[in-house]
Short mmCIF file of C-alpha atoms in Angstrom, two decimals:
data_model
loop_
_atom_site.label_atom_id
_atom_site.label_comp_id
_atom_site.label_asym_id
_atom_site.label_seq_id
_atom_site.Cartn_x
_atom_site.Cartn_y
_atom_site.Cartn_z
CA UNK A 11 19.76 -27.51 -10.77
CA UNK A 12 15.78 -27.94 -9.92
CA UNK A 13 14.08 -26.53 -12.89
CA UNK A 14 13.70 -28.66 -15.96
CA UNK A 15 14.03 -27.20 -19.47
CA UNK A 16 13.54 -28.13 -22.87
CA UNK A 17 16.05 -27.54 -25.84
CA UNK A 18 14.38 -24.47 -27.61
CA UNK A 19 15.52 -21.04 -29.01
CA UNK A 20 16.39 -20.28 -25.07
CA UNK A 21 17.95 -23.71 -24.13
CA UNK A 22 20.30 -25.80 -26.14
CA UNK A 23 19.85 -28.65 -24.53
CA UNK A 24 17.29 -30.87 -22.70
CA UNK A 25 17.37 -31.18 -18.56
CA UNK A 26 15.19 -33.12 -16.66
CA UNK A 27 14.48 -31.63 -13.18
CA UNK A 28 16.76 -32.61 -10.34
CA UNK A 29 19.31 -33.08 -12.81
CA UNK A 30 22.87 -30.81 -12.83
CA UNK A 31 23.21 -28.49 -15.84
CA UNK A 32 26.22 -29.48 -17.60
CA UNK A 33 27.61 -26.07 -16.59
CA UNK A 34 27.09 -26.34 -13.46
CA UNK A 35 30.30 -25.92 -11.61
CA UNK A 36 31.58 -27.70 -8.19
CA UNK A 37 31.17 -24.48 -6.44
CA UNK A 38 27.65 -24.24 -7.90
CA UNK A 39 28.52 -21.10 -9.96
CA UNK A 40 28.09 -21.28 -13.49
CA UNK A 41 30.62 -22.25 -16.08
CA UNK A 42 29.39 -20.18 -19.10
CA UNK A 43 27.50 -17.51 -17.17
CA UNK A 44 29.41 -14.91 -19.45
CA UNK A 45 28.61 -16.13 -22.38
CA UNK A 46 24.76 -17.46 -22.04
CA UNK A 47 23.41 -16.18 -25.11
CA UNK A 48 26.21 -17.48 -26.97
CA UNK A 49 26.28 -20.62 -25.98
CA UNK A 50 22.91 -20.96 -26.81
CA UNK A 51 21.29 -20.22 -23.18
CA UNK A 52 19.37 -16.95 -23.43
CA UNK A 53 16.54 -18.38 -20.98
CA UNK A 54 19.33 -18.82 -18.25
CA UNK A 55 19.93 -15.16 -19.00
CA UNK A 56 16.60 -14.08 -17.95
CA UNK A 57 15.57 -16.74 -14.84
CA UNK A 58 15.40 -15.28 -12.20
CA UNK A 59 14.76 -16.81 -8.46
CA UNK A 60 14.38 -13.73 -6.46
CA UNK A 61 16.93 -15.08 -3.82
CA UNK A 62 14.60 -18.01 -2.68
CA UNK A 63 17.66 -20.75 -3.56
CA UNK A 64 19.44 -18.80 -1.23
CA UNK A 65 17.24 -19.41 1.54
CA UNK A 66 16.10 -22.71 0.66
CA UNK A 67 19.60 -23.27 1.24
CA UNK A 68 20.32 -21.03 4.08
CA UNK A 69 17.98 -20.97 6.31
CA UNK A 70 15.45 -24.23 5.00
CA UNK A 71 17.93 -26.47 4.82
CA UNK A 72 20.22 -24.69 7.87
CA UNK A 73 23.25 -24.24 5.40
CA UNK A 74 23.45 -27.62 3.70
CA UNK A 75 23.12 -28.31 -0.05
CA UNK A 76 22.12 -31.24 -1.87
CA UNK A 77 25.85 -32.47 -3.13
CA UNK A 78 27.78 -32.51 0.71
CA UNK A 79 23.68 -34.12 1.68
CA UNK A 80 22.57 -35.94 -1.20
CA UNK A 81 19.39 -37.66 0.98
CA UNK A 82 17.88 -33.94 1.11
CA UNK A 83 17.67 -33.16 -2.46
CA UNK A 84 14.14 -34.12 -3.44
CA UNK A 85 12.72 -32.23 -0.51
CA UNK A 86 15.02 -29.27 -1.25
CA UNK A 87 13.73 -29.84 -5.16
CA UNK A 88 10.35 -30.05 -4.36
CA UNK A 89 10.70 -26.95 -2.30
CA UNK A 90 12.44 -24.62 -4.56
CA UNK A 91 9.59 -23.87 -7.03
CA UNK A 92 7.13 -22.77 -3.95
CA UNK A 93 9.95 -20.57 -2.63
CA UNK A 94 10.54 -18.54 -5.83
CA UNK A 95 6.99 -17.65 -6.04
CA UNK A 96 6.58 -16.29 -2.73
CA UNK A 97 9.75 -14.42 -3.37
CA UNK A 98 8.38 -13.24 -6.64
CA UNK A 99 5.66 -11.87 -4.63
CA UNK A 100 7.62 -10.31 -1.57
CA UNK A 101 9.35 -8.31 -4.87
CA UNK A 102 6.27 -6.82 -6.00
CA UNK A 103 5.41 -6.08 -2.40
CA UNK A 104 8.25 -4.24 -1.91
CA UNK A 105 7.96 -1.85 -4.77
CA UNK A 106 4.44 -1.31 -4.21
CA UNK A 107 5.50 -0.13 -1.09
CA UNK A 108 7.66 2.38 -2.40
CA UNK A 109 5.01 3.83 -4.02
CA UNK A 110 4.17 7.54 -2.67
CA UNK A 111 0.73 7.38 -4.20
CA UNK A 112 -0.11 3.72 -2.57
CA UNK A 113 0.87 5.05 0.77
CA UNK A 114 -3.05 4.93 1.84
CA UNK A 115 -2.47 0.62 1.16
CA UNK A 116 0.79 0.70 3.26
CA UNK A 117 -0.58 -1.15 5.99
CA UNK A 118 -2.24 -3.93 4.11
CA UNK A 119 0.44 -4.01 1.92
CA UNK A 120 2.73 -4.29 5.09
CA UNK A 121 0.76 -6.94 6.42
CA UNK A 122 0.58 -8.86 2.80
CA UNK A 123 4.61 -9.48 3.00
CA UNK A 124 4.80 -10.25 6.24
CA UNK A 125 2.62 -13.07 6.15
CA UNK A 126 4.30 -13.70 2.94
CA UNK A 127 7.58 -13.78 4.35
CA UNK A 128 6.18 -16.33 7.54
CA UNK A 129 5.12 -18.61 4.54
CA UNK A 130 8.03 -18.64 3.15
CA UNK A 131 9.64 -19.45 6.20
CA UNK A 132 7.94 -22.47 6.93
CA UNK A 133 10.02 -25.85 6.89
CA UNK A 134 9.88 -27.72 3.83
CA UNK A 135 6.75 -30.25 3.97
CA UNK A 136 5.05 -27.40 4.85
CA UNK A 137 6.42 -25.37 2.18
CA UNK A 138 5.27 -27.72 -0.48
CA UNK A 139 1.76 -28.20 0.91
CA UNK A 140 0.90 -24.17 0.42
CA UNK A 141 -1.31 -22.95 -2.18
CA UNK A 142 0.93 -20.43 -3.87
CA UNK A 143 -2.09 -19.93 -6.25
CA UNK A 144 -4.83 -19.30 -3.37
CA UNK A 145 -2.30 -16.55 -1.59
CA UNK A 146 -1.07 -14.82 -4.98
CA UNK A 147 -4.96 -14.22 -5.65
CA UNK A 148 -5.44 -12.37 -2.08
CA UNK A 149 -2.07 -10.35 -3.04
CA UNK A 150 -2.95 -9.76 -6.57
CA UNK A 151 -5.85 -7.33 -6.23
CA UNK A 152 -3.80 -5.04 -3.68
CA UNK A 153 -0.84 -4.90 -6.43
CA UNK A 154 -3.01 -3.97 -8.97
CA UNK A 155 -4.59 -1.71 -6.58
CA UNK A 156 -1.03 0.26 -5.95
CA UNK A 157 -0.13 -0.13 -9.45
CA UNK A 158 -3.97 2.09 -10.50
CA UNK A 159 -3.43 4.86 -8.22
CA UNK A 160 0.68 5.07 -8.93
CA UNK A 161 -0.91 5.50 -12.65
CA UNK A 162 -3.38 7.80 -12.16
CA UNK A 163 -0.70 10.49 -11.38
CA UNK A 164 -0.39 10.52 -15.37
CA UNK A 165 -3.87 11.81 -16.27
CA UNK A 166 -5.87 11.41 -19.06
CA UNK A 167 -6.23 8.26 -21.17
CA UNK A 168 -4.17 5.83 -20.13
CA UNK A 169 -4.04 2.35 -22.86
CA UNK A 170 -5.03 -1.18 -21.36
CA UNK A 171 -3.17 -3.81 -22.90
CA UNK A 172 -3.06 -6.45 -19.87
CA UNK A 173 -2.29 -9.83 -21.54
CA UNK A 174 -2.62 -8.23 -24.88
CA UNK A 175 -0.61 -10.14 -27.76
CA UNK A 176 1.70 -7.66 -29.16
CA UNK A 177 4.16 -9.69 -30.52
CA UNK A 178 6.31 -7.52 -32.79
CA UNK A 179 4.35 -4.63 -32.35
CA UNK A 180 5.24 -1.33 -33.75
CA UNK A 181 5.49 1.34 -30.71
CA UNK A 182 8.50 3.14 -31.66
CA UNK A 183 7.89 6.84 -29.95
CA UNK A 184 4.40 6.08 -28.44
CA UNK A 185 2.87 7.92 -25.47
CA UNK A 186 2.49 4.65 -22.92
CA UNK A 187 2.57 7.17 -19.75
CA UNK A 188 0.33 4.93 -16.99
CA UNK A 189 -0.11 2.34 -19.93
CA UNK A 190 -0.75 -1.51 -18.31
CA UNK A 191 1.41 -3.98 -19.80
CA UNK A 192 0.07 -6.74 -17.07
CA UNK A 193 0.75 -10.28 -18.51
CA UNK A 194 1.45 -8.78 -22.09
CA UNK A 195 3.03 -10.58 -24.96
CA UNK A 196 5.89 -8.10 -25.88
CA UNK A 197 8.24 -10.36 -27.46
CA UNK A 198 10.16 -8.70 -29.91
CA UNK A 199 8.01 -5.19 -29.93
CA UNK A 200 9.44 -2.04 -30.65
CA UNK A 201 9.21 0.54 -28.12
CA UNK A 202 12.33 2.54 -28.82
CA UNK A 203 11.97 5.88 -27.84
CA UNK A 204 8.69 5.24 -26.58
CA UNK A 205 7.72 7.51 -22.84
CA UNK A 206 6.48 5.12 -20.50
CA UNK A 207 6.57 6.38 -17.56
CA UNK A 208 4.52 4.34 -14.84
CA UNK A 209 3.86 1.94 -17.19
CA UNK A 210 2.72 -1.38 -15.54
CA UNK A 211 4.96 -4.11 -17.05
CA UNK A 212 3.83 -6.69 -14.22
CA UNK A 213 4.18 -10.21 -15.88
CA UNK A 214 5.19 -9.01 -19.07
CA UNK A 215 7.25 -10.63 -21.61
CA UNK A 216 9.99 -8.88 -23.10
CA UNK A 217 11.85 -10.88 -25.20
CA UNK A 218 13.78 -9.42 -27.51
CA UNK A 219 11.84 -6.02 -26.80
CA UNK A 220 13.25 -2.99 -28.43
CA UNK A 221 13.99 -0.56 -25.37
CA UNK A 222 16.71 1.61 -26.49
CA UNK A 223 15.69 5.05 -26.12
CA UNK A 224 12.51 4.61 -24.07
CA UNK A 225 11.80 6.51 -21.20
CA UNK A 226 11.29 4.43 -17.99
CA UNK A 227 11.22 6.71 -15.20
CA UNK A 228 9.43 5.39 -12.28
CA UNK A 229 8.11 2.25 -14.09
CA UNK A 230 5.87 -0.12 -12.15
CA UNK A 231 7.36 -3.13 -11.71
CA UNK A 232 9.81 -3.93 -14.37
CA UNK A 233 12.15 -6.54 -12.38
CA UNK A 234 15.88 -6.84 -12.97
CA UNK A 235 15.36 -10.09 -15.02
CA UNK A 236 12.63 -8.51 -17.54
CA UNK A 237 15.25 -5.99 -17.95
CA UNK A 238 18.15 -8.63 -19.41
CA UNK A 239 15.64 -10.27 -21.69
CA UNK A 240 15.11 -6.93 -23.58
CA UNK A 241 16.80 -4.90 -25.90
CA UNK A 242 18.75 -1.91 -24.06
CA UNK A 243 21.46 1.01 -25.01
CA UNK A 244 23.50 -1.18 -22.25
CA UNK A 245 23.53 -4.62 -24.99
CA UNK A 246 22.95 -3.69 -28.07
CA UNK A 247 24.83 0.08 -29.11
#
């Protein structure tokens, strides 16, 4: 509902923000949601809010939602956007976390989501007056911090392609092991069969990437929605 869109290759139609999707069903569930790509919706398939319209409306906005309380829906609105960042951010927490070779960073990166998680519950004006920005360049540097000693474990020579265009790239069977992907181009780039194990995909975009066959044991940061937008054995046989 709060996200605006263009019509494109990953939209088929133009919505303003604040306007319903035509799809958009009375129990806010989502008419086509089985057929997205079909329909001509691809970039619904991938969108992903990290739960933060659930608490916008949960907890935010104490269980009301902007059709039963129409008066709240530009604050709610205005809200969303600074939720799903912090969100995004309390995700890559987490996994870092997880990591047995960032265990030395636990307690900053312990302290990192809590205060992230006390920002995010702040009541709405004071949700929209944070500096998403300011905070995700004090969490940043600890990520990539957890995500250089998880890939040291691989040894040796490990390629650097953060925010590297590889559009359509040719990777079929490549050795990626500890390989940084941060804020890479990937659309449509063929890494079937290709090892990359703790490979850094934070911020990547895999459109149409060619996964089948690839070996992604204990990638860094690959998040569910990355995951639909590429190619895998699960979509395409």
């Amino acid at each position: 509902m709060a996200p605006a869109f263009a019509r494109s290759s990953d939209f088929a139609v133009d919505k303003p923000a604040g306007q319903p999707c035509r799809n958009l069903r009375d129990d806010f569930l989502c008419g086509i949601h089985e057929k997205l790509p079909e329909r001509g919706f691809p970039g619904c398939v991938v969108f992903d809010c990290f739960g933060a319209g659930q608490r916008i409306t949960q907890e935010t906005f104490g269980g009301r939602d902007w059709r039963s309380a129409p008066e709240i829906a530009g604050d709610m609105f205005a809200s969303l956007p600074v939720m799903r960042q912090l969100h995004e951010l309390m995700w890559y927490l987490t996994e870092a976390l997880k990591l047995d070779e960032a265990r030395g960073l636990r307690r900053e990166l312990d302290a990192a989501l809590a205060e992230t998680d006390r920002m995010a519950g702040r009541s709405a004006p004071e949700l929209r007056e944070i500096d998403v920005d300011a905070h995700r360049g004090r969490v940043n540097p600890l990520l990539r911090r957890a995500s250089e000693l998880a890939r040291a474990r691989v040894g040796g020579r490990r390629a650097d392609h953060s925010g590297a265009q590889l559009i359509g790239r040719k990777m079929r069977g490549a050795d990626l092991r500890g390989a940084s992907f941060r804020g890479a181009l990937l659309i449509g780039a063929d890494l079937r069969d290709a090892d990359l194990r703790r490979a850094d995909f934070t911020g990547a975009d895999l459109r149409g990437t060619d996964l089948r066959g690839a070996n992604l044991t204990d990638v860094l940061f690959l998040t569910p929605s990355q995951r639909r937008a590429a190619v895998t054995g699960a979509d395409h046989p």
